[in-house]
C-alpha positions as a printed Julia matrix, in Angstrom:
618×3 Matrix{Float64}:
 -15.32   11.65   34.51
 -16.06   12.4    38.04
 -18.93   14.99   37.02
 -20.67   17.62   38.98
 -23.77   19.3    37.55
 -24.59   23.01   39.22
 -28.14   23.62   38.85
 -28.22   27.5    38.82
 -32.31   27.74   37.97
 -35.28   24.92   38.44
 -35.9    25.62   34.41
 -32.75   23.27   33.76
 -33.94   20.34   36.14
 -35.23   18.29   33.21
 -32.16   19.01   31.85
 -30.06   17.85   34.79
 -31.49   14.92   35.21
 -31.48   13.38   31.29
 -27.6    14.17   31.74
 -27.11   12.2    34.74
 -28.97    8.98   33.21
 -26.65    9.44   30.28
 -23.21   10.1    32.5
 -22.38    7.72   35.1
 -20.37    8.8    37.97
 -22.57   12.21   38.17
 -23.39   14.59   41.02
 -26.34   16.7    41.03
 -26.06   19.7    42.88
 -28.3    22.72   43.57
 -29.27   25.06   45.92
 -33.27   25.71   45.24
 -34.27   22.24   44.58
 -35.21   20.01   47.0
 -35.45   15.91   45.54
 -34.19   12.76   46.51
 -31.61   12.49   43.52
 -29.84   16.3    43.79
 -27.71   17.3    46.71
 -28.61   20.86   48.22
 -25.7    23.08   48.95
 -26.49   26.28   50.95
 -23.69   27.93   48.38
 -22.45   27.24   44.93
 -19.4    29.04   46.63
 -18.83   27.1    49.35
 -18.96   23.99   47.39
 -16.69   25.16   45.02
 -14.15   25.99   47.22
 -14.25   22.58   48.8
 -14.94   20.69   45.71
 -12.99   22.27   42.59
 -10.04   20.32   42.73
 -12.03   16.57   43.74
 -14.19   16.58   40.76
 -12.54   16.24   37.16
 -15.47   18.04   35.58
 -18.04   20.52   35.92
 -21.5    21.21   34.32
 -23.16   24.73   34.65
 -26.66   24.85   33.59
 -27.67   28.55   33.67
 -26.22   31.69   32.83
 -22.65   31.72   31.22
 -21.68   34.89   33.62
 -22.87   33.15   36.88
 -20.33   30.38   35.65
 -17.59   32.3    35.01
 -17.4    34.01   38.58
 -18.18   31.3    40.27
 -14.73   29.37   39.21
 -12.88   32.47   38.86
 -11.49   31.95   42.53
 -10.13   28.65   41.94
  -8.52   28.49   38.49
  -4.88   27.4    39.09
  -3.19   25.83   36.22
  -4.75   24.25   32.96
  -2.55   21.19   34.03
  -4.42   20.95   37.28
  -8.04   22.7    36.43
 -10.83   20.34   35.55
 -13.15   20.35   32.56
 -15.87   23.22   33.08
 -18.84   23.53   30.68
 -21.73   25.72   30.9
 -25.22   24.7    29.33
 -27.68   27.36   28.46
 -31.11   26.66   30.73
 -32.53   25.6    27.46
 -30.63   22.86   26.29
 -29.69   24.6    22.97
 -25.81   25.66   23.52
 -22.85   23.65   25.23
 -19.91   25.7    25.63
 -16.74   24.3    27.21
 -15.64   27.37   29.73
 -12.26   25.76   31.13
  -9.9    23.5    30.7
 -10.6    22.94   26.81
  -8.03   20.5    25.7
  -5.9    19.05   28.87
  -9.17   18.95   31.02
 -11.23   17.35   28.2
 -13.96   20.42   28.65
 -14.04   20.32   24.5
 -14.71   16.49   24.24
 -16.95   16.88   27.3
 -19.21   19.64   25.17
 -19.1    17.53   22.19
 -20.32   14.23   24.19
 -23.22   16.93   26.32
 -24.21   18.22   23.24
 -24.94   15.12   21.59
 -26.99   13.69   24.34
 -29.18   16.75   24.42
 -29.62   17.21   20.61
 -27.73   20.77   21.06
 -24.75   22.71   19.43
 -21.32   22.71   21.2
 -19.56   26.03   20.93
 -15.93   25.25   20.76
 -13.62   28.18   20.18
 -10.36   27.06   20.83
  -8.15   27.9    17.71
  -7.38   24.43   16.64
 -10.72   23.17   16.76
 -12.07   25.83   14.66
  -9.39   25.74   11.9
  -9.63   21.7    12.13
  -6.09   21.26   13.06
  -4.87   18.63   15.75
  -4.41   19.78   19.54
  -0.96   18.85   19.97
  -1.25   19.2    23.97
  -3.69   16.33   23.76
  -2.87   14.09   20.61
  -1.54   11.36   22.51
  -3.9    11.2    25.2
  -6.06    8.85   23.67
  -3.29    6.29   23.63
  -1.44    7.46   26.43
   1.44    8.69   24.78
   3.79   10.73   26.74
   3.97   14.29   25.36
   7.14   16.27   25.72
   8.77   19.06   23.85
  12.98   18.17   23.25
  15.32   20.92   23.74
  18.17   21.92   21.11
  19.78   18.85   21.09
  16.81   16.3    20.88
  16.61   15.1    24.42
  12.85   15.63   25.8
  12.46   18.01   28.72
  11.4    16.95   31.83
   7.72   18.02   33.11
   8.39   21.29   34.51
   6.97   24.88   34.07
   9.21   25.96   31.32
   8.4    22.53   29.13
   5.15   23.7    29.6
   5.71   26.89   27.96
   7.88   25.53   25.49
   4.97   23.44   24.3
   2.81   26.5    23.96
   5.69   27.69   21.75
   5.34   24.77   19.5
   1.75   24.94   19.59
   1.92   28.32   18.56
   4.18   27.33   15.72
   1.65   24.26   14.48
  -1.26   26.63   14.46
   0.42   29.23   12.03
   1.01   25.86    9.86
   4.65   26.26    9.46
   6.17   23.32    7.68
   5.74   20.36    9.7
   7.13   16.68    9.72
   5.51   14.02   11.26
   8.06   11.05   11.67
   6.29    7.9    12.72
   8.82    5.1    14.03
   6.6     2.97   15.43
   3.3     1.43   14.37
   1.09    0.99   17.56
  -2.66    2.01   17.61
  -3.67    5.63   16.91
  -1.27    5.72   13.97
  -4.01    5.49   11.3
  -6.39    8.01   12.9
  -3.25   10.09   12.38
  -2.4     9.39    8.82
  -6.29    9.92    8.02
  -6.56   13.29    9.73
  -2.9    15.03    8.71
  -3.28   18.46    8.0
  -2.02   19.8     4.57
   1.01   21.63    6.61
   2.09   18.41    7.79
   4.4    15.8     6.09
   4.32   12.24    6.8
   7.76    9.91    7.16
   8.63    6.45    8.21
  11.52    4.23    8.49
  14.96    5.3     9.86
  14.96    9.02   11.24
  18.54    9.47   10.49
  17.53    9.18    6.6
  15.2    12.38    6.74
  16.33   15.46    5.48
  15.23   18.21    7.93
  16.03   21.29    6.68
  12.46   22.06    4.76
  10.6    21.98    8.29
  10.2    23.95   10.87
   9.09   21.92   13.46
   9.07   18.26   14.12
   6.54   15.71   15.35
   8.0    12.7    16.73
   6.11    9.7    17.54
   9.16    7.09   18.74
  10.44    5.72   22.0
  14.06    6.97   21.01
  15.63   10.5    21.43
  16.73   11.71   17.83
  19.67   14.31   16.61
  16.45   17.45   15.68
  19.52   19.42   14.24
  17.76   22.54   15.94
  14.88   22.33   14.8
  11.95   22.98   17.25
  10.63   19.64   18.48
   7.76   17.49   19.97
   7.79   14.04   21.17
   4.76   11.94   21.58
   6.16    8.4    23.12
   4.58    5.64   23.52
   5.21    2.5    25.84
   6.58   -0.28   23.31
   9.91   -0.88   25.18
  10.6    -4.08   27.56
  13.06   -3.64   29.68
  14.98   -6.3    31.35
  17.23   -6.01   34.36
  19.45   -7.85   36.59
  20.45   -6.9    40.18
  22.73   -7.56   43.25
  21.38   -8.69   46.2
  19.56   -5.98   47.89
  20.83   -3.31   45.33
  20.25    0.35   46.66
  20.0     3.24   47.69
  16.59    1.92   45.72
  15.77    5.37   44.27
  19.53    5.89   43.04
  19.54    2.67   41.28
  16.0     3.56   39.49
  17.9     7.1    38.45
  20.61    5.13   37.29
  18.4     2.97   35.07
  16.78    5.98   33.79
  20.18    7.45   32.96
  21.52    4.92   31.52
  18.35    4.54   28.7
  18.62    8.45   27.96
  22.61    7.85   27.38
  21.91    5.29   24.67
  18.92    7.33   23.29
  16.17    5.79   24.76
  13.13    7.72   26.27
  12.44    6.36   29.62
   8.76    7.22   29.34
   8.67    4.42   26.33
   9.18    1.58   29.02
   5.98   -0.59   28.88
   7.23   -2.92   31.57
  10.44   -4.27   33.49
  11.3    -7.98   33.56
  13.7    -9.72   35.87
  14.31  -13.77   37.57
  11.67  -14.77   40.01
  14.69  -14.97   42.37
  14.68  -11.2    42.43
  11.23  -10.6    43.08
  11.64   -9.54   47.0
  14.3    -6.96   45.75
  13.72   -3.49   47.35
  14.18   -2.11   43.64
  11.93   -4.29   41.85
   8.89   -3.39   44.96
   9.68    0.06   43.9
   9.09   -0.44   40.22
   5.96   -2.42   40.41
   4.54    0.36   42.13
   4.71    2.63   38.99
   4.63   -0.36   36.14
   4.05   -3.93   35.4
   7.27   -6.03   36.28
   7.07   -9.8    34.92
   8.73  -12.35   36.53
  10.7   -15.53   34.37
  11.91  -18.62   35.85
  15.54  -19.56   35.24
  13.97  -22.88   32.83
  12.44  -19.92   30.69
  15.22  -17.47   30.59
  17.87  -20.07   29.99
  15.97  -21.07   26.58
  16.77  -17.72   25.15
  19.76  -16.87   22.67
  21.0   -13.72   23.74
  24.48  -11.6    22.21
  26.12  -11.43   25.76
  25.68  -14.5    27.98
  27.72  -14.4    31.45
  29.38  -17.31   32.73
  28.93  -15.68   36.24
  25.55  -15.3    35.9
  25.28  -19.05   34.75
  26.92  -20.1    37.79
  24.97  -18.06   40.35
  21.7   -18.03   38.71
  21.57  -21.3    36.41
  20.92  -19.33   32.85
  23.67  -17.34   31.31
  21.42  -14.2    30.92
  19.02  -12.72   32.85
  18.3    -9.02   31.55
  18.57   -9.77   28.0
  16.49  -12.82   28.25
  14.13  -11.03   30.34
  13.59   -8.6    27.74
  13.6   -10.41   24.83
  10.85  -12.97   26.74
   8.66   -9.43   27.79
   8.72   -8.31   23.99
   7.07  -11.64   22.73
   9.68  -12.77   19.92
  10.67   -9.12   19.62
  14.63   -7.96   19.48
  16.81   -6.05   21.22
  17.5    -2.43   20.92
  19.9    -2.15   23.61
  22.27   -5.06   24.76
  23.15   -5.84   27.97
  24.7    -3.08   29.85
  26.24   -3.08   33.26
  25.76   -0.69   36.1
  27.43   -0.93   39.72
  24.89   -3.28   41.1
  22.57   -3.89   38.2
  22.43   -4.6    34.37
  19.7    -3.36   31.84
  19.16   -4.16   28.39
  16.04   -3.29   26.29
  13.82   -5.18   23.77
  11.01   -3.64   21.23
   8.18   -6.47   20.24
   8.0    -7.6    16.66
   6.62   -5.58   14.15
   6.62   -2.28   16.12
   9.42   -0.26   14.28
   8.77    0.92   11.1
  12.25    0.38    9.54
  11.32   -2.38    7.43
   7.56   -3.47    5.98
   3.98   -4.5     6.81
   1.86   -6.8     6.03
  -2.04   -6.28    6.87
  -4.73   -9.41    5.98
  -7.75   -7.77    5.38
 -11.16   -9.01    5.38
 -12.89   -7.57    2.41
 -16.52   -8.64    3.69
 -18.79  -10.48    1.27
 -18.68   -8.17   -1.65
 -20.13   -5.17   -1.45
 -17.41   -2.49   -1.34
 -19.16   -0.59    1.14
 -19.32   -3.51    3.9
 -15.48   -3.49    4.1
 -15.04   -2.18    7.92
 -13.76    1.43    8.36
 -10.32   -0.16    9.33
 -10.09   -2.02    6.29
 -10.76    0.5     4.05
  -8.11    3.05    5.55
  -5.45    0.0     4.9
  -6.28    0.2     1.19
  -5.83    3.57    0.94
  -2.33    3.53    2.43
  -1.28    0.21    0.8
   1.61    0.32   -1.12
   0.66   -3.09   -2.57
  -2.91   -4.53   -2.85
  -2.72   -8.15   -3.32
  -6.42   -9.1    -3.93
  -7.93  -12.84   -3.8
  -9.1   -12.75   -7.6
 -12.39  -13.77   -8.32
 -13.58  -14.0    -4.56
 -13.17  -10.31   -4.08
 -14.91   -7.37   -6.34
 -12.41   -5.65   -7.96
 -14.29   -2.64   -6.86
 -12.64   -2.62   -3.68
  -9.38   -1.6    -5.1
 -10.59    1.4    -5.94
  -9.65    3.52   -3.37
  -6.13    2.86   -4.05
  -3.63    5.87   -3.34
  -1.63    6.68   -6.59
   1.11    4.9    -7.59
  -0.02    1.74   -5.56
   0.55   -1.74   -7.46
  -2.66   -3.73   -7.26
  -2.36   -7.42   -8.25
  -4.83  -10.25   -8.49
  -3.84  -13.61   -6.87
  -5.87  -15.8    -9.17
  -3.29  -16.35  -11.59
  -0.68  -16.86   -8.96
   0.9   -19.71   -6.83
   1.88  -19.08   -3.13
   5.56  -19.0    -4.01
   5.07  -16.15   -6.34
   2.52  -14.58   -3.82
   5.06  -14.64   -1.05
   7.86  -13.5    -3.56
   5.87  -10.29   -4.76
   4.95   -9.28   -0.79
   8.28   -9.77    0.49
   9.9    -7.59   -2.7
   7.49   -4.72   -0.95
   8.22   -5.62    2.21
  11.91   -5.54    2.09
  11.64   -2.3     0.76
   9.89   -1.27    3.88
   6.72   -0.62    2.2
   3.11   -1.22    3.27
   0.92   -4.48    2.04
  -2.73   -5.73    2.02
  -3.36   -9.24    1.28
  -7.15   -8.66    0.76
  -9.1   -11.66    1.41
 -12.95  -12.2     0.9
 -15.59  -12.24    4.17
 -13.45  -12.5     6.97
  -9.84  -13.98    6.15
 -10.09  -16.27    9.55
 -13.14  -18.37    8.51
 -12.06  -20.64    4.89
  -9.68  -17.7     4.23
  -6.58  -20.04    3.5
  -4.1   -17.53    5.93
  -2.44  -20.1     7.76
   0.07  -20.98    5.38
   0.8   -17.12    4.55
   1.2   -16.4     8.67
   3.55  -19.34    8.78
   5.51  -17.79    6.19
   5.72  -14.73    7.56
   6.65  -16.14   10.72
   9.48  -17.85    9.42
  10.98  -14.89    7.74
  10.26  -12.66   11.13
   7.49  -10.29    9.26
   5.23   -7.8    10.79
   1.65   -8.45    9.9
  -2.16   -8.34   11.39
  -5.23   -8.95   11.01
  -7.89   -6.83   10.39
 -11.51   -8.82   10.15
 -13.73   -8.45    7.97
 -17.87   -9.45    7.9
 -18.31  -13.1     6.76
 -21.06  -14.16    4.22
 -22.89  -16.24    7.27
 -23.58  -12.57    8.57
 -24.66  -11.36    5.43
 -27.15  -14.35    4.96
 -28.81  -13.5     7.94
 -29.34   -9.9     6.65
 -30.55  -11.16    3.02
 -32.76  -13.41    4.56
 -33.8   -10.9     7.27
 -33.29  -13.62    9.54
 -32.04  -13.73   13.4
 -29.86  -17.15   13.21
 -30.84  -17.83   16.77
 -34.14  -18.44   18.5
 -34.7   -17.49   22.3
 -34.85  -21.34   24.19
 -34.97  -23.18   21.18
 -31.42  -22.47   18.87
 -29.04  -20.69   20.42
 -26.03  -22.32   18.07
 -24.89  -21.14   14.67
 -22.47  -24.13   13.16
 -20.33  -22.8    10.25
 -18.9   -25.81    8.21
 -18.31  -27.33    4.87
 -19.26  -30.38    3.04
 -16.83  -33.12    2.58
 -15.25  -32.54   -0.69
 -11.55  -32.81   -2.1
 -10.85  -31.23    2.0
 -11.9   -34.3     4.17
 -13.59  -33.64    7.5
 -12.53  -34.9    10.97
 -14.5   -37.53   11.8
 -16.15  -36.01   14.66
 -17.18  -33.11   12.12
 -19.11  -35.14    9.91
 -22.37  -33.07    8.78
 -24.83  -35.41   10.16
 -23.49  -35.58   13.48
 -23.06  -32.06   13.62
 -26.44  -31.9    12.37
 -27.77  -33.76   15.52
 -27.99  -30.4    17.34
 -30.34  -28.75   14.89
 -29.0   -25.54   15.18
 -29.22  -23.21   12.29
 -26.41  -24.8     9.97
 -24.56  -22.36    7.46
 -22.5   -24.61    4.95
 -19.81  -22.85    2.85
 -17.98  -24.03   -0.07
 -20.6   -27.03   -0.64
 -22.69  -26.18   -3.79
 -20.57  -28.73   -5.96
 -21.52  -31.61   -3.64
 -25.19  -30.41   -2.82
 -26.29  -34.21   -3.24
 -24.21  -35.41   -0.55
 -24.55  -32.44    1.55
 -28.62  -33.05    1.74
 -28.14  -37.03    2.25
 -26.11  -35.81    5.34
 -28.47  -33.31    6.37
 -31.58  -35.31    6.19
 -30.2   -37.92    8.39
 -31.37  -35.56   11.51
 -33.05  -32.49   10.36
 -37.04  -33.17    9.23
 -37.4   -32.88    5.43
 -39.44  -29.79    5.78
 -36.43  -27.57    7.81
 -35.95  -24.32    5.66
 -33.13  -23.85    4.09
 -31.81  -21.18    1.66
 -29.27  -21.24   -1.33
 -27.65  -17.91   -0.93
 -25.44  -16.98   -4.56
 -22.95  -14.42   -4.43
 -24.16  -12.62   -1.35
 -24.23   -8.93   -1.52
 -22.89   -8.9    -5.27
 -24.29   -7.06   -7.58
 -25.98  -10.25   -8.77
 -26.66  -11.67   -5.61
 -29.75  -14.16   -6.33
 -31.39  -16.05   -2.79
 -33.74  -18.96   -3.41
 -35.9   -20.62   -0.24
 -36.97  -24.1     0.21
 -37.04  -27.01    2.54
 -34.06  -29.5     3.04
 -35.62  -32.3     0.88
 -35.67  -29.77   -2.34
 -31.94  -28.24   -1.29
 -30.35  -30.37   -4.34
 -32.81  -29.51   -6.69
 -32.87  -25.79   -5.76
 -29.09  -25.22   -6.27
 -28.6   -27.75   -9.68
 -32.22  -26.28  -10.86
 -30.8   -22.6   -10.62
 -27.0   -23.26  -11.73
 -25.08  -22.43   -8.27
 -21.8   -22.28   -8.11
 -19.0   -22.52   -5.27
 -19.84  -19.12   -4.16
 -23.12  -20.21   -2.59
 -23.43  -20.03    1.15
 -25.94  -22.98    2.07
 -28.05  -21.89    5.08
 -30.15  -24.86    6.71
 -32.47  -24.51   10.06
 -35.78  -23.44   11.5
 -34.48  -19.96   12.38
 -34.93  -18.64    8.53
 -37.92  -16.53    8.67
 -38.73  -17.07   11.8
 -40.57  -15.13   13.72
 -41.39  -16.99   16.77
 -39.95  -16.99   20.2
 -39.54  -13.82   22.29
 -36.22  -13.36   24.85
 -37.09  -13.02   28.32
 -35.93   -9.15   28.1
 -38.67   -8.02   25.41
 -41.24  -10.74   26.07
 -43.49   -8.5    28.34
 -43.14   -5.26   25.88
 -43.61   -7.53   23.03
 -47.04   -9.35   24.62
 -48.17   -5.47   25.73
 -47.74   -4.77   21.83
 -49.47   -7.4    20.52
 -52.7    -7.16   23.08
 -52.95   -3.4    21.68
 -52.85   -4.33   17.76
 -55.73   -7.2    18.22
 -57.79   -5.22   20.05
 -57.7    -2.33   16.99
């Protein structure tokens, strides 16, 4: 945010300078302080008169009364006014004064308070009661917020729509029975699910299947217009639609064509605000309509060869004759959606065609599979997102003995929790597809990070083949847990700058260029997975390149309750593993980075050298 700090009293200079360091794009302004880092002004009134709507935010350091009287002449509208925050001269309290939600003053006050170790005094009712601020709920994710009329159509942003929004906020603050319909899976949904107030009911799937009678307010996260049956409604519109267009040569007038495109969307109950981008054939790059669209949104261009590879429901012989492809609008929309599906087949206007697609897995009218990395074992080391996925899952299918069952204890009541240890791939797929076809949420829980020896490739091949929606939540890998347990940095400045994650050659053969002895030539820190059972072979290969006194560590069940770690040198590695009866769940680490405390980065060398000298002197 472009911010001005108005220093009312010199007592607050230290606070002001601290904030300038913490927040970029900040200008310090004062009528009394003369300093290089401070802009001197003759009066705050003249400064505000000229700059009040040129800054995103103002921080007043001083008395609240002075702040209020200073800004009063310039306040216009909460949708246009900047955020104003007042900080007392001792830096103890931070108070949002103007544009708390829309202008971001409430959030700014929290950030400033955090920087100063102060208390933010936020008085907005929704904040004090722990409710969502409906007017800014979608801002972090770029969702357009529009009230609906009685038929469910979104109102255009006008003074009337602002009044309608205030009425809806009033209903929400009264905590009337509210429905939050989540029609799409987009970033931000998980946060809503986790913070949902008690008077709000979450629903997914087909909106038409929901009984609206119990509700007095509807919140709709969707790119579509719905029949809200006269219930007051507020749309949150994410940009998830991809519009493909075909155009006659020099189609115009330009503004009229664009208006008709939007009208066509609304006629088919699609929200114009949900269009993420447009797409068309390369030959239309210089068309006036395309040029105009490019000033507002991204436009993708595809070649004839790219377009004609796409199967479409309404191919055209005329388009084929003139453009060399049976489709422009439908094919372009599908390509822009990256393998999605059409939600609007080709519509013909007088000088344009329009089709709309949505990406795969975005709609909630079917199930979803989240592949989650469980971390190395300790339930506390799963990511926040991973834990949230487990808490909302209808089915948790976890990787048997590799993942502690304690990780699934956060499952919601009624969730199905199954180990895959005794199941073959076909049985796992059948179980997941059963839940998926019912529109339910599935977590496939793998140890560590699922992308490192996680055996997920064949599963993703299956999901792709059946067009199933899935996503990967990464996890902490056991090699990271090994570094933490060994209290070692696996890279040494100017000496070891690479970490090799690999395995020995057992039942799974290794590519010839990835043999252990070849990788060992780099003398990097090497983390060897799944190789305790072939430790003699591993040791022999490593000794071809590493010195026999190279530090090693055998780390068993990292972060589990029965974790055991054995240190030694490379010539004794096989004995360490065998004498302690270590199994396949052992990470072998090799390299002089283990326990190394030598070698400083250039960034800290001077500072540490100073500390060492002081310690020696004493």
